[in-house]
PDB file of C-alpha atoms in Angstrom:
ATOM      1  CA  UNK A 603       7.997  -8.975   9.564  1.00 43.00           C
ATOM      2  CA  UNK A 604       6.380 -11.223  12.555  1.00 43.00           C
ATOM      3  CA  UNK A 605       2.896 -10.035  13.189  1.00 45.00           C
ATOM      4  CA  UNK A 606       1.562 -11.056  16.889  1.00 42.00           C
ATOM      5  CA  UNK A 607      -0.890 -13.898  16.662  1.00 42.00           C
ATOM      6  CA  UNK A 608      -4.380 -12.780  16.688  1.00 41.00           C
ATOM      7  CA  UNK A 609      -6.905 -13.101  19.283  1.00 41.00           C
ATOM      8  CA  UNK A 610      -9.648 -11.369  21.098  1.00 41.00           C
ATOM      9  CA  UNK A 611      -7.714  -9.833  23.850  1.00 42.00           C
ATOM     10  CA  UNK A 612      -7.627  -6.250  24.718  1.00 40.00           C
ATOM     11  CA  UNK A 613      -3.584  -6.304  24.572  1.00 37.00           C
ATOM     12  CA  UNK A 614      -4.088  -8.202  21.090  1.00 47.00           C
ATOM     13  CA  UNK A 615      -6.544  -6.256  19.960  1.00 48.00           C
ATOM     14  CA  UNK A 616      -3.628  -3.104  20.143  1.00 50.00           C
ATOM     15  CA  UNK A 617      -0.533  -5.902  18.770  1.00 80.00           C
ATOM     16  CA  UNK A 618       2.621  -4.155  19.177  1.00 90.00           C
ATOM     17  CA  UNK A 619       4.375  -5.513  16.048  1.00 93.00           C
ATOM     18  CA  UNK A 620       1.151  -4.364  14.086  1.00 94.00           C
ATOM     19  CA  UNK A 621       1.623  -1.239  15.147  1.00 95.00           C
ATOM     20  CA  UNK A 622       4.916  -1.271  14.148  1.00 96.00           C
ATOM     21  CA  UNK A 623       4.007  -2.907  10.818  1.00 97.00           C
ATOM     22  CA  UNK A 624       1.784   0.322  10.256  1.00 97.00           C
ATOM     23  CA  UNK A 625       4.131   2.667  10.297  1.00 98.00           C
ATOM     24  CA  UNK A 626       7.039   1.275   8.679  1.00 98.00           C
ATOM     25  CA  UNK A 627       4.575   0.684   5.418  1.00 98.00           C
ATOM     26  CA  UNK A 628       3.102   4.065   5.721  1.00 98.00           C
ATOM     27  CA  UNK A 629       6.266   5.559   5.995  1.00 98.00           C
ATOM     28  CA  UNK A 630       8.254   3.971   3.091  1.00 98.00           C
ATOM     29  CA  UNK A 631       4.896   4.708   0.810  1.00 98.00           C
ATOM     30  CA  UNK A 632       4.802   8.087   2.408  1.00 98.00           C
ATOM     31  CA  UNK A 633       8.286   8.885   1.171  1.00 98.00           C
ATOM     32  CA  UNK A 634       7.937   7.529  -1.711  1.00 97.00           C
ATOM     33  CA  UNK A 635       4.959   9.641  -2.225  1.00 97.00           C
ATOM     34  CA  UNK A 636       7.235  12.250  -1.317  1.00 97.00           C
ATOM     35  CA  UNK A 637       9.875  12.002  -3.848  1.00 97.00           C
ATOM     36  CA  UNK A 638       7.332  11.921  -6.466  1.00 96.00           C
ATOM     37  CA  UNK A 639       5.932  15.456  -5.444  1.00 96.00           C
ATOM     38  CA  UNK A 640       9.965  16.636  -5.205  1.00 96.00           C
ATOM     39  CA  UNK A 641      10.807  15.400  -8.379  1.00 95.00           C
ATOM     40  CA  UNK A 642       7.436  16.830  -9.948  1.00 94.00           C
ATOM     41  CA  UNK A 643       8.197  20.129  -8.873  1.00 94.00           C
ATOM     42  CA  UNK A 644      11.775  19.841  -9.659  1.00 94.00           C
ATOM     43  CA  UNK A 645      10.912  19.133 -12.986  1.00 92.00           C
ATOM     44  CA  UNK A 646       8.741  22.270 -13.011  1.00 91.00           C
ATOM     45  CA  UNK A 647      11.391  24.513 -12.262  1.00 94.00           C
ATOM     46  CA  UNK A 648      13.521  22.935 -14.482  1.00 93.00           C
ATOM     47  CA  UNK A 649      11.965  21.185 -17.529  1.00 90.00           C
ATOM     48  CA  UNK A 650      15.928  20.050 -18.185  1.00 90.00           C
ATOM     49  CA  UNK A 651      15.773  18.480 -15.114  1.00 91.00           C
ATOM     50  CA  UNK A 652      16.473  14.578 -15.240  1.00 91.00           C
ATOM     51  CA  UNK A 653      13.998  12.374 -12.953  1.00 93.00           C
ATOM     52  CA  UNK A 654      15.544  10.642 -10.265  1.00 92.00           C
ATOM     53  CA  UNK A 655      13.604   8.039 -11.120  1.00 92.00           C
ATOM     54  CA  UNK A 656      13.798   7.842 -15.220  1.00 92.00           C
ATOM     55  CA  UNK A 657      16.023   4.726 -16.194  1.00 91.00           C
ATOM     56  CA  UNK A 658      15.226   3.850 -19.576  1.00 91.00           C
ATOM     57  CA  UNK A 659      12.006   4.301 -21.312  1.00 89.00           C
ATOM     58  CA  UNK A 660      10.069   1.493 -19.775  1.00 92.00           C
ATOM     59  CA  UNK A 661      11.421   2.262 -16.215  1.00 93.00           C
ATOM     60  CA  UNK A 662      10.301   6.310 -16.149  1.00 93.00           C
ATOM     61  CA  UNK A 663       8.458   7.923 -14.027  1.00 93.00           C
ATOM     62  CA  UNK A 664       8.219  11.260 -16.203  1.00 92.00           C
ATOM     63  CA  UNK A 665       6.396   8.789 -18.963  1.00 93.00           C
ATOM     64  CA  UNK A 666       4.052   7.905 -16.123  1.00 94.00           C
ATOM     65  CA  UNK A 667       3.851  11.743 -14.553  1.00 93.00           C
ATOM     66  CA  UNK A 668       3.131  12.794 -17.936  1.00 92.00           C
ATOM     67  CA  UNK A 669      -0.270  10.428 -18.636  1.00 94.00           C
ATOM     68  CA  UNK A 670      -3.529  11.761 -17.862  1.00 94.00           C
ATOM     69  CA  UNK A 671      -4.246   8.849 -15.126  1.00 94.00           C
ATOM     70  CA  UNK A 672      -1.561  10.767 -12.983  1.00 94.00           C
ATOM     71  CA  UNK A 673      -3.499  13.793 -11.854  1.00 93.00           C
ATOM     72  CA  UNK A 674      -7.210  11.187 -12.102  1.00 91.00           C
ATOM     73  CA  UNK A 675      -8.462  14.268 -10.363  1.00 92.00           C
ATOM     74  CA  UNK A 676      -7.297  17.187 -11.485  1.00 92.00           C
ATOM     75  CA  UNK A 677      -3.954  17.066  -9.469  1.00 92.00           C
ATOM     76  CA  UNK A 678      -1.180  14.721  -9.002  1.00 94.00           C
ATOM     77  CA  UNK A 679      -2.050  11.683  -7.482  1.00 95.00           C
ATOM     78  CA  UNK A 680       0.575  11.600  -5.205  1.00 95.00           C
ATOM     79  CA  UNK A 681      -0.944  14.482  -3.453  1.00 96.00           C
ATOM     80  CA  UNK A 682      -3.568  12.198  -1.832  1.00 96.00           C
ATOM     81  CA  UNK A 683      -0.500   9.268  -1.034  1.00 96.00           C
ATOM     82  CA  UNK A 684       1.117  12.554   0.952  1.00 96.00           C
ATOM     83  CA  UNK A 685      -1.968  13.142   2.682  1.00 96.00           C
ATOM     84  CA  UNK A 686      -3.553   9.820   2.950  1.00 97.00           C
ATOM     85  CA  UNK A 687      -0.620   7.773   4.430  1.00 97.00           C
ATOM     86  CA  UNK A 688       0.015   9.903   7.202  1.00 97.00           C
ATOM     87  CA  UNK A 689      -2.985   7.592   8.480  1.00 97.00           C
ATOM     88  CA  UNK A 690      -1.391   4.338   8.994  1.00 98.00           C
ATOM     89  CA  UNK A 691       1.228   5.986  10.417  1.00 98.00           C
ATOM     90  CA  UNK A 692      -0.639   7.611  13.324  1.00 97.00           C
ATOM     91  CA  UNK A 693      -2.538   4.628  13.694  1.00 97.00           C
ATOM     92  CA  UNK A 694       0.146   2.557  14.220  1.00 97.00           C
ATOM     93  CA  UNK A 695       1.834   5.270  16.830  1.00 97.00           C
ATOM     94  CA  UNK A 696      -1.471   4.873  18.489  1.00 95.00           C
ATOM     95  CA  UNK A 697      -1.369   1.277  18.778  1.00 94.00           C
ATOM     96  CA  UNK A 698       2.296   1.524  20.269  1.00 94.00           C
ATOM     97  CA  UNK A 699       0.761   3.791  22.936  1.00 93.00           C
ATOM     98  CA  UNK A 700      -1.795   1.466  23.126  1.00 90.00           C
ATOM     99  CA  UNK A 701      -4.633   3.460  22.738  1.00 89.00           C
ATOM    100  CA  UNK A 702      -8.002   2.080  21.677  1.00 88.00           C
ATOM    101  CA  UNK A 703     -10.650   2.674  19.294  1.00 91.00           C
ATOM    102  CA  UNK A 704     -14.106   2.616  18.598  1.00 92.00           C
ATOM    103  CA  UNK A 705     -15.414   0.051  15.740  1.00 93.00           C
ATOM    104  CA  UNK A 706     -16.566   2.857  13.562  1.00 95.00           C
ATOM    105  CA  UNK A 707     -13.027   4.058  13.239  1.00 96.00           C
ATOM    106  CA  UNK A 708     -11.511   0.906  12.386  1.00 96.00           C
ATOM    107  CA  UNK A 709     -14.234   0.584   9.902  1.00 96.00           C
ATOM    108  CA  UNK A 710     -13.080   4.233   8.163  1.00 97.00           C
ATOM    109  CA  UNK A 711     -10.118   3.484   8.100  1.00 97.00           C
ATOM    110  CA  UNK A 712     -10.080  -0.212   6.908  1.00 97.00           C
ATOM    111  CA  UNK A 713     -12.381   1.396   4.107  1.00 97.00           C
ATOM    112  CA  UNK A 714      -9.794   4.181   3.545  1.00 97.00           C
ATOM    113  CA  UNK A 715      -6.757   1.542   3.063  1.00 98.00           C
ATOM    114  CA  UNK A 716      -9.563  -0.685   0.829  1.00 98.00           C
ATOM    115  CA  UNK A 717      -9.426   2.638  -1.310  1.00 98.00           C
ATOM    116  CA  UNK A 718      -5.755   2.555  -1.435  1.00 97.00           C
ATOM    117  CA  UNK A 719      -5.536  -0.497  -2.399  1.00 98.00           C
ATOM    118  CA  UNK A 720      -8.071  -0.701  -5.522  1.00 98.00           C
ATOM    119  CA  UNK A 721      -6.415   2.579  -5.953  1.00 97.00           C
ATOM    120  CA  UNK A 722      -2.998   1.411  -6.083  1.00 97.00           C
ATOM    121  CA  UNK A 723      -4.514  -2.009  -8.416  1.00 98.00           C
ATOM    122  CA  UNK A 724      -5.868   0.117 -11.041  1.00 97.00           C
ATOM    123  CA  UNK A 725      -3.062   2.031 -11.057  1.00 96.00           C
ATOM    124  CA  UNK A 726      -0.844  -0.745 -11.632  1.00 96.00           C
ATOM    125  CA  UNK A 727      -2.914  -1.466 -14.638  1.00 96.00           C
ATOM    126  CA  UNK A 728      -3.037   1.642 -16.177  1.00 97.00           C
ATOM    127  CA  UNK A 729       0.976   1.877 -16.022  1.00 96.00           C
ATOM    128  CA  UNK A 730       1.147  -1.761 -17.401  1.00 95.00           C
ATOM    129  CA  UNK A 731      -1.519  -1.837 -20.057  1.00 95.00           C
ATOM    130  CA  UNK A 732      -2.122   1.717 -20.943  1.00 95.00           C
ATOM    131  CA  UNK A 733       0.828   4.217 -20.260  1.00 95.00           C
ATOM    132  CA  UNK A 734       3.374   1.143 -20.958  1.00 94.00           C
ATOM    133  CA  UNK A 735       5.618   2.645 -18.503  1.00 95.00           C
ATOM    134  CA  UNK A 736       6.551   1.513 -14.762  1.00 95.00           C
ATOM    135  CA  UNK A 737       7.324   4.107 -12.110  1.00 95.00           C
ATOM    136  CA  UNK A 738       9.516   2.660  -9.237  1.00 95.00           C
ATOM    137  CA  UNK A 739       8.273   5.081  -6.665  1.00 96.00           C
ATOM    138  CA  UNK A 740       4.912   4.311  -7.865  1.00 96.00           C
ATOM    139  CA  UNK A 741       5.785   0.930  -7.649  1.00 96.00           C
ATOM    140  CA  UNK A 742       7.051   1.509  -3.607  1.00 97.00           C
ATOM    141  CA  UNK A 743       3.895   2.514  -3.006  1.00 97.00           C
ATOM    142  CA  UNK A 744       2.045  -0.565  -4.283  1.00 97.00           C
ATOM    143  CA  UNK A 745       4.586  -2.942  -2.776  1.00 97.00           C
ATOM    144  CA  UNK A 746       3.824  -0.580   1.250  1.00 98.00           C
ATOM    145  CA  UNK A 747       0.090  -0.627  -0.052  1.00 98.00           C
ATOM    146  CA  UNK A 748      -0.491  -3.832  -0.902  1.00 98.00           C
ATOM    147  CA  UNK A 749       0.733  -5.663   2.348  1.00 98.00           C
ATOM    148  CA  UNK A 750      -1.007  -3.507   4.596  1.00 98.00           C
ATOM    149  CA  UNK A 751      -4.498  -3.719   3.149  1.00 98.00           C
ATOM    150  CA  UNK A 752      -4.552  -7.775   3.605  1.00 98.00           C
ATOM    151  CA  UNK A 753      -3.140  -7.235   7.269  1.00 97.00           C
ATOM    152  CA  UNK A 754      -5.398  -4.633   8.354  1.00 97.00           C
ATOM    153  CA  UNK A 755      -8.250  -6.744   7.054  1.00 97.00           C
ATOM    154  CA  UNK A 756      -7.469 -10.219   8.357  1.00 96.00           C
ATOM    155  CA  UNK A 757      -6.474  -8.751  11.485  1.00 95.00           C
ATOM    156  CA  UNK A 758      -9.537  -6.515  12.102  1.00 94.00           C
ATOM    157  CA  UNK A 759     -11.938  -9.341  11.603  1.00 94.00           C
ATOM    158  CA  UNK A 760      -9.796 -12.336  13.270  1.00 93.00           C
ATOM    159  CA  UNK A 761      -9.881 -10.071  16.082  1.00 90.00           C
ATOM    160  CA  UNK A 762     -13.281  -9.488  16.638  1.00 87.00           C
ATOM    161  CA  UNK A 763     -12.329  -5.604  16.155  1.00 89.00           C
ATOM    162  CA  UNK A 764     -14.982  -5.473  12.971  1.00 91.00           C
ATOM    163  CA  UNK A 765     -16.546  -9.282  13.056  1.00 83.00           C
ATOM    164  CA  UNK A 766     -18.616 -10.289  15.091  1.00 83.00           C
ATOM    165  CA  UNK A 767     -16.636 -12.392  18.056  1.00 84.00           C
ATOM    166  CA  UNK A 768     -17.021 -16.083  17.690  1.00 83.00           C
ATOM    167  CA  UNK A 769     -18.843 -15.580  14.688  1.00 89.00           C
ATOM    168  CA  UNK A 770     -18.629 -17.183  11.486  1.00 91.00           C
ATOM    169  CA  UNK A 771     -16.538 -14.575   9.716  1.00 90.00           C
ATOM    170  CA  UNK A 772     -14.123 -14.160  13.097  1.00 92.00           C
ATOM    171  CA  UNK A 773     -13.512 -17.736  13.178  1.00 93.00           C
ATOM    172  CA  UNK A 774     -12.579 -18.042   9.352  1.00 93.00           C
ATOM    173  CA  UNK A 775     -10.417 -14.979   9.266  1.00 93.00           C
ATOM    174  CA  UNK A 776      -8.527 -16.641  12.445  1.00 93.00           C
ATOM    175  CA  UNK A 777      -7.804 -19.454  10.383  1.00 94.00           C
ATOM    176  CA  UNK A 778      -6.407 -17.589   7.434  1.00 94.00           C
ATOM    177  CA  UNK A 779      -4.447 -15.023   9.673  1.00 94.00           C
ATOM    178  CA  UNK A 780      -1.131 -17.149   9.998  1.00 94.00           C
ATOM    179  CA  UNK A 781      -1.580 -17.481   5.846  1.00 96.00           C
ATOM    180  CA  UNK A 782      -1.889 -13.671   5.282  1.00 96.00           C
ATOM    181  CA  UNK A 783       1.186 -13.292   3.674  1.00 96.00           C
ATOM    182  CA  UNK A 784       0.670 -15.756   1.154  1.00 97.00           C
ATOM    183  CA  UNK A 785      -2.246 -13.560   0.288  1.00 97.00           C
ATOM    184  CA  UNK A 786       0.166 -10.835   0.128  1.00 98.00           C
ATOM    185  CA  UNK A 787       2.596 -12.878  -1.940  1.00 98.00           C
ATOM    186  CA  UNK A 788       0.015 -14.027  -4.625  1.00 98.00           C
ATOM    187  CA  UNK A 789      -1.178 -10.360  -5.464  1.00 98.00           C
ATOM    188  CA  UNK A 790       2.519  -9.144  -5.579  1.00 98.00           C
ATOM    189  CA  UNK A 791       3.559 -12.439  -7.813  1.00 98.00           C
ATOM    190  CA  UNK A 792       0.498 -11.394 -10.094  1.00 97.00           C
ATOM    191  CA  UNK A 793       1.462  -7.809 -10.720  1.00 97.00           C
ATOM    192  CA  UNK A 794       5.021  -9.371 -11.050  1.00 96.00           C
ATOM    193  CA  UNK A 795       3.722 -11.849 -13.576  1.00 97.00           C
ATOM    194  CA  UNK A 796       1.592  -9.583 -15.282  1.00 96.00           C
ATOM    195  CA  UNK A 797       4.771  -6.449 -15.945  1.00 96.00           C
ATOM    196  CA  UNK A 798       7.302  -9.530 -16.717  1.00 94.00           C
ATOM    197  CA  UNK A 799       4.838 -10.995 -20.187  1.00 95.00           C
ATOM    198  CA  UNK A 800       3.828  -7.123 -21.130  1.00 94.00           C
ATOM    199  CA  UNK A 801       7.594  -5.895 -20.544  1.00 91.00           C
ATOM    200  CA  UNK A 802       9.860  -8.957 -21.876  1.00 90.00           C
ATOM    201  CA  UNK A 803      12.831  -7.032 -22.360  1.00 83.00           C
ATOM    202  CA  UNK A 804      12.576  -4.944 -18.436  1.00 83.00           C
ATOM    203  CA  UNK A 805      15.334  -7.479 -17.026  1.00 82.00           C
ATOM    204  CA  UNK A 806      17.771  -7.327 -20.059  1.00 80.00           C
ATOM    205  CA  UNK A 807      17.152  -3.356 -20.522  1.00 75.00           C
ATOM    206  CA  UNK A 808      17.693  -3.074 -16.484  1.00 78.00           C
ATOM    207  CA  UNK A 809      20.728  -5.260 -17.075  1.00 74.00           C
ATOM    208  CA  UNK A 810      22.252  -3.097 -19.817  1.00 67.00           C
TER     209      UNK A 810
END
């Protein structure tokens, strides 16, 4: 997706395709959040019930629904992806209305995607090195997550909207604005990496 250059601008400072950005990622994670609550209860009701997402026994998401890291606080984690990702989603309707905000709420809320996003990490290692089991909506949600926690912080600092304007840290994330998605593309390549050595049969067992 094209993300509007950044610069210090009130219309930049409210991008239109980074408002657009926002709700398309919190929206797919959303749902995918979603289907993980459906098929939970589902389940429930029906303990014969087969997963919508269960494939084979390394791609299952009733392995994954049935470890202890998938209710970390008592309940199932995708409880707080329901809740949570409504967020970028209003945030981004916002933006298309152009409505503006004070720093302190950029600030909660870039701290409420940063939680996401270690979140969604240790997550991805638990599943990978622990449970031995991948997810794919779990894995939706880190691929929405993922992108929109290095775009909502290069673009709130390039933009002045958290740095200081003109300062140091506003002129360096300026620079490596354009690059974001390279950013984006090393942590997805690593989790890629990381599920291809600990799972070397995933692509034939997918294939079969």
């Amino acid at each position: 997706m094209s993300i509007p250059t950044a610069t210090t601008t009130d219309h930049d400072r409210r991008p239109i395709g980074f408002g657009i950005f926002l709700i398309v990622t919190g929206a797919v994670a959303w749902y995918a959040a979603m289907q993980l609550i459906t098929e939970r209860v589902a389940l429930l009701i029906d303990p014969s019930h087969v997963l919508n997402c269960d494939v084979n026994p390394l791609v299952s998401c009733g392995t994954v629904m049935a470890s202890p890291e998938a209710s970390l606080f008592g309940f199932p984690n995708p409880l707080l992806g329901v809740a949570g990702l409504v967020a970028p989603i209003a945030v981004g309707v916002a933006l298309l209305a152009r409505a503006r905000f004070a720093r302190w709420f950029w600030a909660l809320f870039l701290g409420g995607v940063t939680l996401a996003w270690v979140f969604v990490m240790w997550l991805f290692g638990e599943a990978v090195y622990d449970i031995g089991a991948l997810c794919p909506w779990c894995m939706l949600v880190w691929l929405m997550v993922i992108p929109m926690f290095w775009w909502l912080l290069t673009w709130t600092l390039s933009t002045g909207v958290l740095a200081r304007e003109g300062g140091a840290v506003q002129r360096v994330a300026a620079a490596v604005w354009p690059f974001t998605w390279t950013i984006v593309f090393v942590n997805l390549a690593g989790i890629a990496l990381a599920i291809l050595v600990q799972f070397p049969t995933l692509i034939p067992s997918l294939l079969g």
